Coordinates of C-alpha atoms and ligand atoms in Angstrom, one line a residue:
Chain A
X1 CA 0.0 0.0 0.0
X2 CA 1.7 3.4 -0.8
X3 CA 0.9 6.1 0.5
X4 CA 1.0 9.5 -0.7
X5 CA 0.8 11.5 2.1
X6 CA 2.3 10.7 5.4
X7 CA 1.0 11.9 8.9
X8 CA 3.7 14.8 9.1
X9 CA 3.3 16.3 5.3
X10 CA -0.5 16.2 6.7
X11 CA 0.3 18.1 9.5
X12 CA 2.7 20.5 8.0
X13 CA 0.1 21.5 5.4
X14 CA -2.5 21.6 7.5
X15 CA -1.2 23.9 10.3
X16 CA -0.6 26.8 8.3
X17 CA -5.0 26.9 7.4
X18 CA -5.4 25.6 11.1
X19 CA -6.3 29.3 12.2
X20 CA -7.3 31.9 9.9
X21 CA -8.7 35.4 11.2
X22 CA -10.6 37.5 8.5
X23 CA -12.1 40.6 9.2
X24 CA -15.4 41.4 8.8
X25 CA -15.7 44.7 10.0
X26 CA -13.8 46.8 12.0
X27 CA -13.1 45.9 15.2
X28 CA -14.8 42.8 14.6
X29 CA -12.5 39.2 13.8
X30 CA -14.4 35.9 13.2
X31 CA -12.0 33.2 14.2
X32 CA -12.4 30.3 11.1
X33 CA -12.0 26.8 13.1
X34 CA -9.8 24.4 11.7
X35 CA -10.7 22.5 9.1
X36 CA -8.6 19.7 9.4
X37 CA -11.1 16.8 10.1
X38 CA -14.3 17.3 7.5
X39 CA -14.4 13.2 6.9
X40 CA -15.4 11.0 9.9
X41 CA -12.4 9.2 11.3
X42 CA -11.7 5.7 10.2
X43 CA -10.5 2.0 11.5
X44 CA -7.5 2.6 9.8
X45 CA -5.9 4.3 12.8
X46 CA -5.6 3.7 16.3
X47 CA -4.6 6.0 18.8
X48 CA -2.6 5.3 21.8
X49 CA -0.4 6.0 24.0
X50 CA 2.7 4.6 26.0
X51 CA 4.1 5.6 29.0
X52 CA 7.3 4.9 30.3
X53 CA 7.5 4.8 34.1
X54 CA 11.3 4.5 34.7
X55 CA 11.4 8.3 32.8
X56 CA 8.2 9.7 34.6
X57 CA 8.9 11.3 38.3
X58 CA 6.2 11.9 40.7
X59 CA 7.1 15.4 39.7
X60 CA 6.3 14.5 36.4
X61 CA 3.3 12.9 37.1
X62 CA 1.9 15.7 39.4
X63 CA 2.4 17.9 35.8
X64 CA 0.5 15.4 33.7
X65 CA -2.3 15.8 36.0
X66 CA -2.2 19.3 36.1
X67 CA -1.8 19.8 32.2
X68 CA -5.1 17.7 32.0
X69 CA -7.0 19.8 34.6
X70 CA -6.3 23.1 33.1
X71 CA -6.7 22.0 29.2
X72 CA -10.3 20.3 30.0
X73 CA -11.4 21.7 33.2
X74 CA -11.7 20.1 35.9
X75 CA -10.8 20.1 39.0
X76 CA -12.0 23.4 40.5
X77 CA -15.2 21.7 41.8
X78 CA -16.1 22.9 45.2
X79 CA -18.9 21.2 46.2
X80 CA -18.2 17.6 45.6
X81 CA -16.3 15.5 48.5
X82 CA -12.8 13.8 48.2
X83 CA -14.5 10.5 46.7
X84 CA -16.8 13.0 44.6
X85 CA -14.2 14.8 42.7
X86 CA -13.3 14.2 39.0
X87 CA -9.9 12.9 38.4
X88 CA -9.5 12.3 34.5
X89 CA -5.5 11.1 35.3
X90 CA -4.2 10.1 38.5
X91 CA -1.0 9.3 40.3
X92 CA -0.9 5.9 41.1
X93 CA 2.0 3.8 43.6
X94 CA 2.1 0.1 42.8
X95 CA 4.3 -2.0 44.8
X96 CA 5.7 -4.8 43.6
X97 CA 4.9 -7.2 46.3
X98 CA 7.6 -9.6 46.1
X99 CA 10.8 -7.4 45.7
X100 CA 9.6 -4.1 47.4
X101 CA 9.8 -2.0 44.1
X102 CA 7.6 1.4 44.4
X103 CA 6.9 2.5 40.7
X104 CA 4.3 5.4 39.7
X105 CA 2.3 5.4 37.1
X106 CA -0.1 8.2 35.4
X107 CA -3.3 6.1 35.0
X108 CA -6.0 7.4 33.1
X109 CA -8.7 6.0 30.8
X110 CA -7.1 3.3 29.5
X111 CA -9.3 3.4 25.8
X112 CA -10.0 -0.7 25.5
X113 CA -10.6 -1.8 22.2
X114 CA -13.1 -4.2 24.0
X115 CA -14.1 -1.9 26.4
X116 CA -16.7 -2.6 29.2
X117 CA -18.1 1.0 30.2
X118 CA -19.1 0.7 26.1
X119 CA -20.4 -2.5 26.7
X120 CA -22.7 -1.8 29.5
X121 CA -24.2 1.5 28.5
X122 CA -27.8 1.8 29.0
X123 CA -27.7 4.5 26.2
X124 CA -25.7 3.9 23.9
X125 CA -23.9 7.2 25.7
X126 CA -20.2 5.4 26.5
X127 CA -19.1 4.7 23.2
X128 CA -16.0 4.2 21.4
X129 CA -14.8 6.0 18.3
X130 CA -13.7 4.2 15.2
X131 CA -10.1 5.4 15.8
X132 CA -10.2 3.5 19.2
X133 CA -10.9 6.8 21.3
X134 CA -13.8 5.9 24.2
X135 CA -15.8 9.2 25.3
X136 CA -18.9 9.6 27.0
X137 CA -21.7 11.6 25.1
X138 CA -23.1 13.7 27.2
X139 CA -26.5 14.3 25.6
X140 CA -27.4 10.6 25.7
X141 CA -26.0 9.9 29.0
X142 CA -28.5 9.2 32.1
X143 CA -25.9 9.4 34.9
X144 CA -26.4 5.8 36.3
X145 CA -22.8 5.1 36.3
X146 CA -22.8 1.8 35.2
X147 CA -19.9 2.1 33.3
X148 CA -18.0 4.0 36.1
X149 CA -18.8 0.2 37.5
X150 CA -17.5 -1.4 34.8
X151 CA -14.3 0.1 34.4
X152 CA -11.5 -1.9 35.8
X153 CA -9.3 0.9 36.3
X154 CA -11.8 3.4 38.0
X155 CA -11.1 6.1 35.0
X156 CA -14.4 7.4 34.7
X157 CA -15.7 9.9 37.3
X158 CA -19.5 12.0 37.4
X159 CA -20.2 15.4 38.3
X160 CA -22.0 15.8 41.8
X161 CA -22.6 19.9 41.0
X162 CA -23.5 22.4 38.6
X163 CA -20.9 23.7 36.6
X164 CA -20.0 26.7 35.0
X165 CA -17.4 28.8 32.5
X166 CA -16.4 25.4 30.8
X167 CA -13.8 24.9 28.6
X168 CA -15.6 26.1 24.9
X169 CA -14.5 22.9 24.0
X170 CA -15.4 20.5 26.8
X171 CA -18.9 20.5 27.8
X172 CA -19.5 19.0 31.2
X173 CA -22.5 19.3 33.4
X174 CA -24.1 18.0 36.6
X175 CA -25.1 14.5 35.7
X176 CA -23.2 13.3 33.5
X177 CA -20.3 10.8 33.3
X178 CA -16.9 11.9 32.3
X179 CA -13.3 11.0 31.9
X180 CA -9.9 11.0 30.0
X181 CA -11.0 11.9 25.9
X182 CA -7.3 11.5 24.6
X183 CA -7.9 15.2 23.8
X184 CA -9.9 14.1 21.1
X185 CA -10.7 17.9 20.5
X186 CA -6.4 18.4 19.6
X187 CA -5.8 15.3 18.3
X188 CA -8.8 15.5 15.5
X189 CA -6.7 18.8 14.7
X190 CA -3.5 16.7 14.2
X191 CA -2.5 18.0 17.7
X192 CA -1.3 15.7 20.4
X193 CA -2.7 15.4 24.4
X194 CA -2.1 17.7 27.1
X195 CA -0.8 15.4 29.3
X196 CA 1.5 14.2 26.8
X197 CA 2.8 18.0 25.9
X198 CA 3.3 18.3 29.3
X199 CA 5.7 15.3 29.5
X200 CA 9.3 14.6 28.3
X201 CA 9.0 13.5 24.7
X202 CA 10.8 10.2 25.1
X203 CA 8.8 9.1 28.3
X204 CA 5.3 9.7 26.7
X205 CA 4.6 8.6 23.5
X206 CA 1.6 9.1 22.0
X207 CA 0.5 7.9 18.5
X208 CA -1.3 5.9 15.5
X209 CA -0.7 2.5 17.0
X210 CA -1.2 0.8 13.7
X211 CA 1.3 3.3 11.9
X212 CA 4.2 1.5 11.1
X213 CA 6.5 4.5 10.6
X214 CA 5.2 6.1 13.8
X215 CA 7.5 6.4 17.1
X216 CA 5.2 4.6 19.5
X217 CA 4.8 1.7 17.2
X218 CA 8.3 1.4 16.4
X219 CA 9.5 1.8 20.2
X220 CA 6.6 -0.8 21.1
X221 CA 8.4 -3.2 18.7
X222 CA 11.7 -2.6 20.4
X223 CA 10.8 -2.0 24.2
X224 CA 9.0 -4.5 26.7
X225 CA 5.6 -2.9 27.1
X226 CA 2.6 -4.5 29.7
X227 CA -1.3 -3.2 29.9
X228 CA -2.2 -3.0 33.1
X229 CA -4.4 -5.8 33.8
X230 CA -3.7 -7.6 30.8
X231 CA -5.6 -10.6 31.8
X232 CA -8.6 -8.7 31.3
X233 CA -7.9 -8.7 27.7
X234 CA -9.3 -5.2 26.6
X235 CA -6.3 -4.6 24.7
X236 CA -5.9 -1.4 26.0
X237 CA -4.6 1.3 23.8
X238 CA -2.8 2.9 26.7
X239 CA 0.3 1.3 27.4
X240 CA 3.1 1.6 30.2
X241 CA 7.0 0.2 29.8
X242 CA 9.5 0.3 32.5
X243 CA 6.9 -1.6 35.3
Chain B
X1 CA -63.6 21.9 10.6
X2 CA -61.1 22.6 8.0
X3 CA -61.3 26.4 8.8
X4 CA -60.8 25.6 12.2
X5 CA -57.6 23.7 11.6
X6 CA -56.4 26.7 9.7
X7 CA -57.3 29.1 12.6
X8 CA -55.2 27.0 14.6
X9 CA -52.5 26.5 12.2
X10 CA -51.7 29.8 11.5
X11 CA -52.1 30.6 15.2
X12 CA -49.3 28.4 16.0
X13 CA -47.1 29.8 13.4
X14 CA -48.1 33.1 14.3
X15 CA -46.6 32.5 17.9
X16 CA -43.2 31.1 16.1
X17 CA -42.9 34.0 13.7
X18 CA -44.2 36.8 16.1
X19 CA -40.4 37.2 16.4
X20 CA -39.7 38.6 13.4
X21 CA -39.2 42.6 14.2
X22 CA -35.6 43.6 14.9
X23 CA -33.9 41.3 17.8
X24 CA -33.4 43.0 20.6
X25 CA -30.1 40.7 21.3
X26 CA -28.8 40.2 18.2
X27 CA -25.4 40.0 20.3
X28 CA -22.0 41.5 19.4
X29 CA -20.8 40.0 16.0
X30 CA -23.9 39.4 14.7
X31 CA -24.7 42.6 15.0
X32 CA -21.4 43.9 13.3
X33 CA -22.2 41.4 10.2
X34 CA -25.8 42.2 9.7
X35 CA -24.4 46.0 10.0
X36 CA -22.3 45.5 7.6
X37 CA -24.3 44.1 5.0
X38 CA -23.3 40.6 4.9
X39 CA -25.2 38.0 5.3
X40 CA -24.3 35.1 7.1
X41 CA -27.6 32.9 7.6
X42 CA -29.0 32.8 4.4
X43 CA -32.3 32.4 5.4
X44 CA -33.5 34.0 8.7
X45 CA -36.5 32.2 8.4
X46 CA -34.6 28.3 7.9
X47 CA -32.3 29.1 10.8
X48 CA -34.8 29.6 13.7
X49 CA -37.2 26.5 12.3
X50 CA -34.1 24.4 11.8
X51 CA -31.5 25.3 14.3
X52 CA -32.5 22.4 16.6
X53 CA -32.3 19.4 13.5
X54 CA -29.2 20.9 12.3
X55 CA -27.2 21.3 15.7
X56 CA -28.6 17.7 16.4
X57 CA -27.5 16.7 13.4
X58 CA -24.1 18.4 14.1
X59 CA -23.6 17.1 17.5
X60 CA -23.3 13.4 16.5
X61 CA -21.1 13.6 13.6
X62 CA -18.5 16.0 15.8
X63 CA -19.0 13.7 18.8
X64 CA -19.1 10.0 17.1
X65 CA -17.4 10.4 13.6
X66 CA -14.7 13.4 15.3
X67 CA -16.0 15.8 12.3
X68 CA -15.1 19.5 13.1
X69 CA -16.0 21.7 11.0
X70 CA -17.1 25.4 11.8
X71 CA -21.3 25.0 9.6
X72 CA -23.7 24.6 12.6
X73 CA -21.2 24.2 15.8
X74 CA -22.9 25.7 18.5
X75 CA -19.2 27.2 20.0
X76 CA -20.2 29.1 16.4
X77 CA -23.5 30.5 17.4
X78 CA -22.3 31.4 20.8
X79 CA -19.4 33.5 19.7
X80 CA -21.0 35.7 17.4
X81 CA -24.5 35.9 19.3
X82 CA -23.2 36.8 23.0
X83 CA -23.9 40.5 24.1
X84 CA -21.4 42.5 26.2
X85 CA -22.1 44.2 29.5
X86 CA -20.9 47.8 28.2
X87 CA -20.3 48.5 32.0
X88 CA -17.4 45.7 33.0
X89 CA -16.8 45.0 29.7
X90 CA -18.1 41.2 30.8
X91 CA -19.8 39.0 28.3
X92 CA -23.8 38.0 29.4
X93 CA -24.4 34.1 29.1
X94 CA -26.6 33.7 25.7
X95 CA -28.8 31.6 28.1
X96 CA -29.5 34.5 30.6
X97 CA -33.3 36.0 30.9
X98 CA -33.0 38.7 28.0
X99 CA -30.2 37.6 25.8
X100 CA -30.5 35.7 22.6
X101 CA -30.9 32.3 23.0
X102 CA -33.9 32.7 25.8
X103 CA -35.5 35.7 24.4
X104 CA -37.2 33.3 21.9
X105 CA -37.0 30.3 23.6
X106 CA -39.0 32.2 26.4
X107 CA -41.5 33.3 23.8
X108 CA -42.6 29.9 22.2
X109 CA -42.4 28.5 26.0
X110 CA -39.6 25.5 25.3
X111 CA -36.7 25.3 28.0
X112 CA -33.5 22.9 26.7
X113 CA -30.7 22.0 28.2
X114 CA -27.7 22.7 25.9
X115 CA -25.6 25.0 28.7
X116 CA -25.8 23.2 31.8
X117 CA -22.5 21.5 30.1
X118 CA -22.0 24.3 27.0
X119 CA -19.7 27.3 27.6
X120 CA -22.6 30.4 28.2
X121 CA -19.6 33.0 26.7
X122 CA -17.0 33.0 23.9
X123 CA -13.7 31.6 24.3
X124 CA -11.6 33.7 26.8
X125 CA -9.2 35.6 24.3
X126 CA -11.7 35.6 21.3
X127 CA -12.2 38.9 20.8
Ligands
SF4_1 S1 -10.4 2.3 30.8 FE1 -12.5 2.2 31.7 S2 -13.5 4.0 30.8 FE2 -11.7 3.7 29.6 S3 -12.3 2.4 27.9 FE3 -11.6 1.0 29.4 S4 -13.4 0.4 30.6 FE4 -13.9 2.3 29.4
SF4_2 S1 -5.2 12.7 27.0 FE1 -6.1 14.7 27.5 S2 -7.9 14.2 28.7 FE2 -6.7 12.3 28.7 S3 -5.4 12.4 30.6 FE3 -4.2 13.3 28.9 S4 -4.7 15.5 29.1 FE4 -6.3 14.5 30.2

């Protein structure tokens, strides 16, 4: 299969239309959005991610979380209790219990190909994009938090209060379920995550998973990788090395 | 019977269209492009009876197929429809009792839910 375009020429002619201003009258600027995704997204791709947790400090991880809360939004709430709170990406300790070894990870939705929030929906509101990216829709979801149930890894979190001065674009409201979107709003814009922006380069990876020429696929080939909970068998598309 | 159903008919449409002098919220862009003499809805008339199908319509192919485009995005319709506060400078929430998305929506009696989630104001740094 050849291809004629690969993912950077995409990019590089794509950022340069990504913004244009044009003035309508003066004083007045309507900001064009980009117009980078008109065509649904495809099986052909598969986002995901790998984390390296011999290259992440706790510092590190702390910034990951903190990229997330201010790029989407969260995190200010001050009505809802410790267990109440959103948390999109969190710090996690595991201990190896046999040798003693502390590592820490930066867990957040894991985005299963098989996942079981998806599979459980009432609604049809959890759902799971053709480019393996799992979000929540909002307008179908009922709040009964099965899927927050479901999820093995406690990703998905609802919100106990009203909200207000959201992010333009992440909606969240009283009600509804929410959690980790891969930044789905940068990434459809040939962007990459927050969290990931946030991190060194080499110890978050994030990429087409099926992309042969792409850095995460190459370094998964090289690298010894685990999902957490493998014997789940989600096939997650988030993926940690170093544990 | 049939003239009756007319009666009604046209009472009905009567309350959607009873709208149609000058809005009193146009908001701050919108305002500026209608000003101006361009036209950016081509019909007036196809926007307020369609708006809900085609931000539906909208919704689900952004959401589920990751299509973002700027036609019918309801960031769109907020940006260019919100009014300032001329005192602190301070944009109103389109939902607010007076500004553009209630003063109809109060009129014809509906009440929807799109910004208990939805930003109420443009971007921060639009404008
Ligand atoms: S990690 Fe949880 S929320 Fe994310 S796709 Fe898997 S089951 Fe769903
Ligand atoms: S990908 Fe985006 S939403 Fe998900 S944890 Fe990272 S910053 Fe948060």
């Amino acid at each position: 299969m050849s291809k004629t375009l690969n993912r950077r020429d995409f990019i590089k002619t794509t950022s340069a239309t990504t913004i244009g201003v044009a003035t309508v009258a003066s004083g007045i600027t309507l900001t064009t959005f980009a117009d980078t995704n008109k065509t649904p997204v495809t099986n052909e791709k598969r986002w995901g991610m790998l984390i390296d947790t011999n290259k992440l400090s706790e510092v590190d991880i702390d910034g990951m979380v903190s990229a997330c809360q201010k790029e989407q939004g969260w995190g200010s709430e001050v009505h809802s209790t410790g267990s109440q709170k959103p948390g999109w990406i969190k710090k996690l300790k595991v201990k190896d219990k046999a040798t003693g070894r502390i590592s820490n990870l930066a867990l957040m939705c894991q985005h299963c190909e098989e996942p079981p929030c998806v599979d459980v929906c009432p609604t049809n509101a959890s759902m799971k994009r053709e480019d393996g990216i799992v979000l929540v829709d909002k307008h179908l979801c009922i709040g009964c938090r099965y899927c927050m149930m479901a999820c093995p890894y406690d990703a998905r979190s609802f919100v106990h209060e009203t909200l207000s001065n959201q992010k333009e674009h992440m909606p969240r409201g009283k009600g509804t379920v929410e959690s980790c979107t891969m930044c789905v709003h940068k990434v459809d814009k040939g962007g990459i995550p927050a969290c990931v922006a946030s991190a060194n380069s080499d110890a978050v990876i994030f990429g087409d998973l099926y992309d042969a020429s792409s850095k995460i696929n190459q370094t998964l080939k090289t690298v010894q990788s685990a999902q957490i909970r493998a014997d789940l068998n989600l096939n997650t598309g988030v993926r940690y090395s170093g544990l | 019977m049939n003239r009756l159903l007319v009666v009604f008919l046209s009472l009905l449409v009567g309350s959607v269209f009873a709208h149609t002098n000058e809005h009193a919220n146009l908001g701050e862009q919108a305002s500026s492009i209608k000003a101006s003499g361009k036209v950016f809805h081509e019909s007036v008339s196809i926007i307020r009876k369609m708006h809900p199908e085609f931000l539906r319509h909208k919704r689900d192919k952004t959401l589920r197929q990751g299509v973002r485009t700027d036609e019918y995005s309801l960031k769109g319709c907020v940006s260019c429809h919100a009014n300032k506060n001329k005192t602190n400078n301070q944009y109103h929430s389109v939902d607010k009792k007076g500004q553009f998305c209630s003063d109809c929506h109060e009129q014809v009696g509906v009440s929807l839910d799109c910004f208990s989630c939805h930003r109420t104001i443009p971007k921060e740094g639009l404008l």
